[in-house]
Short mmCIF file of C-alpha atoms in Angstrom, two decimals:
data_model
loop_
_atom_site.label_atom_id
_atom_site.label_comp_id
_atom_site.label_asym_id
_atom_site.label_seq_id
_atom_site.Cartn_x
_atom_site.Cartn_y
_atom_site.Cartn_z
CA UNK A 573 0.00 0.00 0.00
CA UNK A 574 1.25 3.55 -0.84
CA UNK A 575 0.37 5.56 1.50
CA UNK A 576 1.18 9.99 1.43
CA UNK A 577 0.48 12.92 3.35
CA UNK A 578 0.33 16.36 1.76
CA UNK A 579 -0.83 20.12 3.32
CA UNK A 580 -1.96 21.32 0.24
CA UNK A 581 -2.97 25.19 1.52
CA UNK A 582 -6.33 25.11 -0.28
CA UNK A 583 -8.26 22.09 -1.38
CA UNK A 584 -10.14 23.44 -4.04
CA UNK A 585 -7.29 25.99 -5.23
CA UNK A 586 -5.45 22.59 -5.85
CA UNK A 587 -7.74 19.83 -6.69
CA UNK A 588 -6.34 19.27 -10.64
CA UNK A 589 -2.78 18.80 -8.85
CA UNK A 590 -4.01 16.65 -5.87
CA UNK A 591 -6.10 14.48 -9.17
CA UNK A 592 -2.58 14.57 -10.89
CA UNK A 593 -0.48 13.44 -8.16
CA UNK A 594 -2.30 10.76 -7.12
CA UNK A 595 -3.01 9.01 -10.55
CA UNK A 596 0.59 9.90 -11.40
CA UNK A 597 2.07 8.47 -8.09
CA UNK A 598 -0.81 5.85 -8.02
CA UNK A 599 -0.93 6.55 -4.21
CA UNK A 600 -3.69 4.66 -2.52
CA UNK A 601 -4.34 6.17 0.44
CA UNK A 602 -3.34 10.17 0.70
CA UNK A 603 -3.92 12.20 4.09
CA UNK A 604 -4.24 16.15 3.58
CA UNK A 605 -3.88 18.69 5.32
CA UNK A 606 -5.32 22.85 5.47
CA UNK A 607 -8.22 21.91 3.11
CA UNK A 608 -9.41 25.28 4.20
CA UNK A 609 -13.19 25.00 3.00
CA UNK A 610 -16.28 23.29 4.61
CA UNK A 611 -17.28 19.79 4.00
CA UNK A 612 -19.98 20.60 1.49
CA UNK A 613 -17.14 22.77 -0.30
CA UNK A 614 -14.67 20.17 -0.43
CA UNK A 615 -14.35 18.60 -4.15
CA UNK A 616 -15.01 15.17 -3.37
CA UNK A 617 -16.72 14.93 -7.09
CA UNK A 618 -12.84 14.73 -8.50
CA UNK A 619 -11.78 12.23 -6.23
CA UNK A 620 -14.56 9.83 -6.94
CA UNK A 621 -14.11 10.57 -10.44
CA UNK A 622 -10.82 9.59 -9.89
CA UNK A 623 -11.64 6.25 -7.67
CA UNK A 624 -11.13 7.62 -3.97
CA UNK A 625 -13.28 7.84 -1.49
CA UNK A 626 -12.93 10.52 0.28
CA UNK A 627 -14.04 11.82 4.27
CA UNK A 628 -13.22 15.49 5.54
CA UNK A 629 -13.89 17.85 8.33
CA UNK A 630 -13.66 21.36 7.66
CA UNK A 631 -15.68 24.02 9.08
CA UNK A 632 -14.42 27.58 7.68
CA UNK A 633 -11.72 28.53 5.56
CA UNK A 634 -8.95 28.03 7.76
CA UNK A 635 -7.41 24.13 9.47
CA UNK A 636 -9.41 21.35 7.18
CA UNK A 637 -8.21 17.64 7.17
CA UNK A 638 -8.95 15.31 4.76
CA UNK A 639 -8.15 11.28 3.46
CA UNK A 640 -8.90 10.21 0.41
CA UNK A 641 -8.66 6.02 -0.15
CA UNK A 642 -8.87 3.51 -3.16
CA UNK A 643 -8.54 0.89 -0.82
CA UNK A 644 -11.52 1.65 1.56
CA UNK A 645 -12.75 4.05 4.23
CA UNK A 646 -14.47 2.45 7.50
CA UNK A 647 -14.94 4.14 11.16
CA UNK A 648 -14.32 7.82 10.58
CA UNK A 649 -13.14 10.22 13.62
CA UNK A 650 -13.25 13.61 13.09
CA UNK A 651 -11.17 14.44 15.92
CA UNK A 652 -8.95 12.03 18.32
CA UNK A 653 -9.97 11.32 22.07
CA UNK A 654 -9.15 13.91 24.49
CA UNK A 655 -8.86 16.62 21.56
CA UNK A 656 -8.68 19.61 23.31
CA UNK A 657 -10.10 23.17 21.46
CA UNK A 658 -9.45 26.53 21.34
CA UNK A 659 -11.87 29.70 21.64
CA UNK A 660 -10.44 33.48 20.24
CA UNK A 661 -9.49 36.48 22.50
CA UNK A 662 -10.44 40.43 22.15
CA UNK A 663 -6.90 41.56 22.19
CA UNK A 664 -4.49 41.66 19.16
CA UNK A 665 -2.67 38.58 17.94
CA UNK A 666 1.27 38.88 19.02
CA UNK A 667 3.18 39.15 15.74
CA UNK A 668 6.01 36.36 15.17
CA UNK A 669 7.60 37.50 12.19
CA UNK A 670 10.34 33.80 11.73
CA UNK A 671 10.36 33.71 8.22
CA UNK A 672 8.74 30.45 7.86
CA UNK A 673 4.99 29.42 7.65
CA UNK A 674 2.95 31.97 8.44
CA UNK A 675 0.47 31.09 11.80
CA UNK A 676 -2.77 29.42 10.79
CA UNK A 677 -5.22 32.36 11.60
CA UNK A 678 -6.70 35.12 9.66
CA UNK A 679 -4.56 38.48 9.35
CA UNK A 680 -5.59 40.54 12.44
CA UNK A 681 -7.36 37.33 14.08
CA UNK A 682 -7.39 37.03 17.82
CA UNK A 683 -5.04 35.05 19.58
CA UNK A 684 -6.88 31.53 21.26
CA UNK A 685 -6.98 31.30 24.82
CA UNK A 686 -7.55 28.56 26.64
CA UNK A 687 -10.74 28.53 28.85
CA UNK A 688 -12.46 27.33 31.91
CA UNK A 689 -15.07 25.84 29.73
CA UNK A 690 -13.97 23.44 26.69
CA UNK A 691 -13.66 25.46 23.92
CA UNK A 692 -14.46 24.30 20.26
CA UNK A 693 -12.67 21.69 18.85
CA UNK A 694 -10.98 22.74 15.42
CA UNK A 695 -10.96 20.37 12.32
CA UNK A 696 -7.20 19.32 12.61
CA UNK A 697 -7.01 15.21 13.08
CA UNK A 698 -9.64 13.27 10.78
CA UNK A 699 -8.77 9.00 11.23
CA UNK A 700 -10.38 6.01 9.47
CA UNK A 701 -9.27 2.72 8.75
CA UNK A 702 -7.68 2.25 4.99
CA UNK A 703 -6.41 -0.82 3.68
CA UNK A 704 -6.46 -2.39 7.30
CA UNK A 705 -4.10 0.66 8.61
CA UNK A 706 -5.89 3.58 11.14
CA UNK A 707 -4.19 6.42 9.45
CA UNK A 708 -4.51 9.76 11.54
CA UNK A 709 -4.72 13.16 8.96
CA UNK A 710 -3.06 15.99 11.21
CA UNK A 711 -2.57 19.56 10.90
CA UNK A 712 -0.89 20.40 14.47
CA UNK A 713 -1.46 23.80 15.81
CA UNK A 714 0.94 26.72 14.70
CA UNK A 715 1.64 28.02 17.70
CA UNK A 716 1.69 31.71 16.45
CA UNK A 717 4.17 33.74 19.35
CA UNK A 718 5.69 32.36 22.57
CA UNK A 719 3.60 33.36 24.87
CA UNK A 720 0.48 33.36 22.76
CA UNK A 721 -2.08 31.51 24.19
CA UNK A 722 -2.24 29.56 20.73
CA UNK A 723 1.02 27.98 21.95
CA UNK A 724 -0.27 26.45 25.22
CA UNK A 725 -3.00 24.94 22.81
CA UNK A 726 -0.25 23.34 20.69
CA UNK A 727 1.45 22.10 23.28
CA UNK A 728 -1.75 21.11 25.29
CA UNK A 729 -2.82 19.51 21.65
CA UNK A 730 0.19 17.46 20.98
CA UNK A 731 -0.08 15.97 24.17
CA UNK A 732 -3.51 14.80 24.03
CA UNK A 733 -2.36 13.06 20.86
CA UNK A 734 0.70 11.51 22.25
CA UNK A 735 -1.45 9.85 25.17
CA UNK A 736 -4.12 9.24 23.06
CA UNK A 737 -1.78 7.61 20.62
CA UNK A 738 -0.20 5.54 23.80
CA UNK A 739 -3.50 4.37 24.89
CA UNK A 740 -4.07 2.74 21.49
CA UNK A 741 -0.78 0.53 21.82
CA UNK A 742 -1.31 -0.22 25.52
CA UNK A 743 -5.02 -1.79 24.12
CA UNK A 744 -3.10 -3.23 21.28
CA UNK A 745 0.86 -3.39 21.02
CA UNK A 746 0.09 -4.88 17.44
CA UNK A 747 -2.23 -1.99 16.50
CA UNK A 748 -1.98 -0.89 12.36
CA UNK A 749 -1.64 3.32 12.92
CA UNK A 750 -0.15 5.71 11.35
CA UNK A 751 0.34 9.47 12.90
CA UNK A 752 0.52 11.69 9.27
CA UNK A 753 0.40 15.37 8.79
CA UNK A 754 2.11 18.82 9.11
CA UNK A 755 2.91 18.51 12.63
CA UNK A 756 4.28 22.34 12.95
CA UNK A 757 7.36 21.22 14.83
CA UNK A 758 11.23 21.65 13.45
CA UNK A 759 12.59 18.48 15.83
CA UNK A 760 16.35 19.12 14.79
CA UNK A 761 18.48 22.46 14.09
CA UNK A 762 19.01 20.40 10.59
CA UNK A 763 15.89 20.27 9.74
CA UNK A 764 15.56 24.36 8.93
CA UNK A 765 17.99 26.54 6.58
CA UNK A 766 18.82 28.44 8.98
CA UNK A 767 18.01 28.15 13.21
CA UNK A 768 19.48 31.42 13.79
CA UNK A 769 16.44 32.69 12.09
CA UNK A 770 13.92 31.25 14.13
CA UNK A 771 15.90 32.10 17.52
CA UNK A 772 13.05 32.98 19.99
CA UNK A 773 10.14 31.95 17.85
CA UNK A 774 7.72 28.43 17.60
CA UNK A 775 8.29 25.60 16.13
CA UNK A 776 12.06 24.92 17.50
CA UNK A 777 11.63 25.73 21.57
CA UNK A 778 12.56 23.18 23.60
CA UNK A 779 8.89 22.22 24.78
CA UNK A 780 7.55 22.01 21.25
CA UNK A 781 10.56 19.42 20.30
CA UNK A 782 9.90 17.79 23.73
CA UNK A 783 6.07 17.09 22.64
CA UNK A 784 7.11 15.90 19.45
CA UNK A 785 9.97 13.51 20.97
CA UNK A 786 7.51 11.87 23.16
CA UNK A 787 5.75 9.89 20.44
CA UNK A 788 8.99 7.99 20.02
CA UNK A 789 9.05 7.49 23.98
CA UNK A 790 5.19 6.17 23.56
CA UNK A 791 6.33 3.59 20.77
CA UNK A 792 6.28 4.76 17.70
CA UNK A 793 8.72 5.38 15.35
CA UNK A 794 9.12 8.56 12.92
CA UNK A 795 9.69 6.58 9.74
CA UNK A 796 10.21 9.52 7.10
CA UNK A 797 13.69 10.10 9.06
CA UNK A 798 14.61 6.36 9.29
CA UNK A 799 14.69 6.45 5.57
CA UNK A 800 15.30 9.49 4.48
CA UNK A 801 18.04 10.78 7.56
CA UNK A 802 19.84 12.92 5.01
CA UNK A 803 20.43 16.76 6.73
CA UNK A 804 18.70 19.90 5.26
CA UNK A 805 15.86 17.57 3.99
CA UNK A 806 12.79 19.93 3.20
CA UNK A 807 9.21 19.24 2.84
CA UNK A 808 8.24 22.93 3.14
CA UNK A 809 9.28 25.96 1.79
CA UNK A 810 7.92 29.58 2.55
CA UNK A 811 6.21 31.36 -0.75
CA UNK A 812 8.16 34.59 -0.26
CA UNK A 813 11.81 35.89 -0.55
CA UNK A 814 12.43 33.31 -3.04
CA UNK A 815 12.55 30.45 -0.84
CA UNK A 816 12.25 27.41 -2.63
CA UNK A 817 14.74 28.44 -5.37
CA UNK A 818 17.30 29.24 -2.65
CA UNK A 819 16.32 26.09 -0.69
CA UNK A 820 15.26 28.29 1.99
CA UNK A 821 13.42 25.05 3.66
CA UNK A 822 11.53 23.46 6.44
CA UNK A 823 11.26 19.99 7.43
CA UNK A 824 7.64 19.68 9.45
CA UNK A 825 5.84 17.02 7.60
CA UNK A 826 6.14 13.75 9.09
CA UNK A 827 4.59 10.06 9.71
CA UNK A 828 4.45 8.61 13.45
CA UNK A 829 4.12 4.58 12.98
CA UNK A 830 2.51 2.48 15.30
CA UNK A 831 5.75 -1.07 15.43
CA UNK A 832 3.27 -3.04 13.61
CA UNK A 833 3.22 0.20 10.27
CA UNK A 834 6.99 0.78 11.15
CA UNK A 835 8.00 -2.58 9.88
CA UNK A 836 6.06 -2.75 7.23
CA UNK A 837 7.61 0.65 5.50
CA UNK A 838 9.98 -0.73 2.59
CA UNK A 839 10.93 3.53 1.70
CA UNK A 840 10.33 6.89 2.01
CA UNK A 841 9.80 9.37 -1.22
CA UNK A 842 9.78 13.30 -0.60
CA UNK A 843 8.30 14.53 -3.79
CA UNK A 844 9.84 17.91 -4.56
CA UNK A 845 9.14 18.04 -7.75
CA UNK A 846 5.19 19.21 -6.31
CA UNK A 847 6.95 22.90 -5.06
CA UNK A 848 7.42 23.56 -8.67
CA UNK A 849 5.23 24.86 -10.98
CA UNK A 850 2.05 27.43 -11.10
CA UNK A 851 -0.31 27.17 -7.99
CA UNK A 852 1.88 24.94 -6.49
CA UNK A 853 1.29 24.07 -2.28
CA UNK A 854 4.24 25.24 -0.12
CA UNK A 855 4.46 21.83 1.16
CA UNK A 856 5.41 18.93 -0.90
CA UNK A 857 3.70 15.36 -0.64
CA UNK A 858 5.72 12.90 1.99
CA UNK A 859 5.22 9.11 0.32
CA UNK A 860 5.14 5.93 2.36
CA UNK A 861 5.67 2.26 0.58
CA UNK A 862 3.78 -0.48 3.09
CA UNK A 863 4.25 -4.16 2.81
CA UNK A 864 1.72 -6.55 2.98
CA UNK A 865 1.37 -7.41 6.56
CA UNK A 866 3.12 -10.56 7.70
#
């Protein structure tokens, strides 16, 4: 089973690429990320034209997670156990101004705060079973400023995924998942152009890197590195100040396996051929090759 995961920054703006992509990579099973519409917006018309079934949660024009499968759908979540939410503020939005992706919130939006009473839950983790596997679509919270209140809710977010994602193994050490998305964290200084540029901003503090660490200490295994450990590997790169050209990148996209996914990966494919082109996403699809389970 191929399996990908792809923030494509606007479902519908991208739809003939997704289409394209898939039938050219002949992916079965792609999770996607910042569909940015609602689900009667989504194009799931293509997709079924195209043989995928398709299940989304979106409900405005920002977050929006998607999976689209030719190998089956079954037992949709639209958000994980213990998902926590977030609700806006009144006062300005703190800027962060690290020249990578830009926060995940309208220009002049409110900052979140987290409050006494649980807050809405956004549409940023979709799961269903594909092809036997319980793949997990995730679009981790930005973060937006230290100090924000956004970036409690990340870290308060990632984890109530990490012990939700625990909790599945304890039930079932043999358990098929897989833990795909834009997960918003740089783990290692070689995983940005340049970590003197995002001195004092999100995405590289020590608590975010912590939260992301700990999905390793709950059993899982970050396959995209164990195949592809090359440094300076990007699967992002920022639209402005001629980033991709210069190779001005990120590396934030990743897939968390469950042992029982982890030894089934045969390789890893970063395709960065999808940062080229007219209308192109800023991220790039991150491929997975599964073996038939033993």
């Amino acid at each position: 089973m191929r399996l990908a995961t792809w923030n494509v920054n606007s479902a519908r703006a991208r739809v003939d690429r997704v289409i394209a992509f898939l039938e050219r990579s002949q992916t079965d099973v792609l999770a996607i990320q910042e569909t940015k519409c609602r689900d009667e917006q989504f194009p799931v018309g293509a997709f079924e034209a195209a043989g995928y079934e398709v299940a989304h949660v979106g409900h405005s024009a920002w977050n929006g997670v998607a999976i689209a499968s030719r190998v089956g759908i079954a037992d949709v979540e639209t958000s994980f156990p213990g998902q926590p939410g977030f609700a806006k503020a009144t006062a300005p939005a703190p800027a962060d101004d690290a020249p990578g992706e830009a926060p995940d919130a309208a220009p002049g939006e409110a900052p979140a705060t987290l409050l006494d009473v649980p807050p809405p839950v956004e549409a940023r983790a979709l799961g269903a079973t594909c092809g036997g596997v319980r793949v997990w679509s995730l679009y981790v919270p930005h973060g937006r400023a230290i100090g924000d209140p956004h970036y409690a809710y990340k870290l308060a977010w990632l984890g109530a995924l990490r012990d939700t994602a625990a909790g599945w193994l304890d039930a079932d050490p043999r358990a098929q998942v897989a833990l795909v998305g834009d997960w918003n964290v740089i783990p290692l200084d070689t995983d940005v152009y340049d970590p003197a540029a995002f001195a004092g901003h999100t995405h590289v503090t020590p608590a975010e890197r912590e939260a992301f660490a700990a999905f390793a200490a709950a059993g899982y295994t970050e396959v995209t590195r164990e195949h592809l450990p090359a440094e300076h590997t990007y699967t992002y790169w920022d639209y402005q100040q001629l980033a991709f050209p210069r190779n001005k990148g990120l590396r934030i996209d990743f897939a968390y396996a469950s042992p029982a996914v982890a030894e089934r990966v045969t390789g890893v494919a970063i395709d960065r051929d999808e940062r080229k082109g007219k209308g192109a996403s800023d991220h790039v699809p991150v491929i997975l090759d599964l073996a038939d389970p033993a």
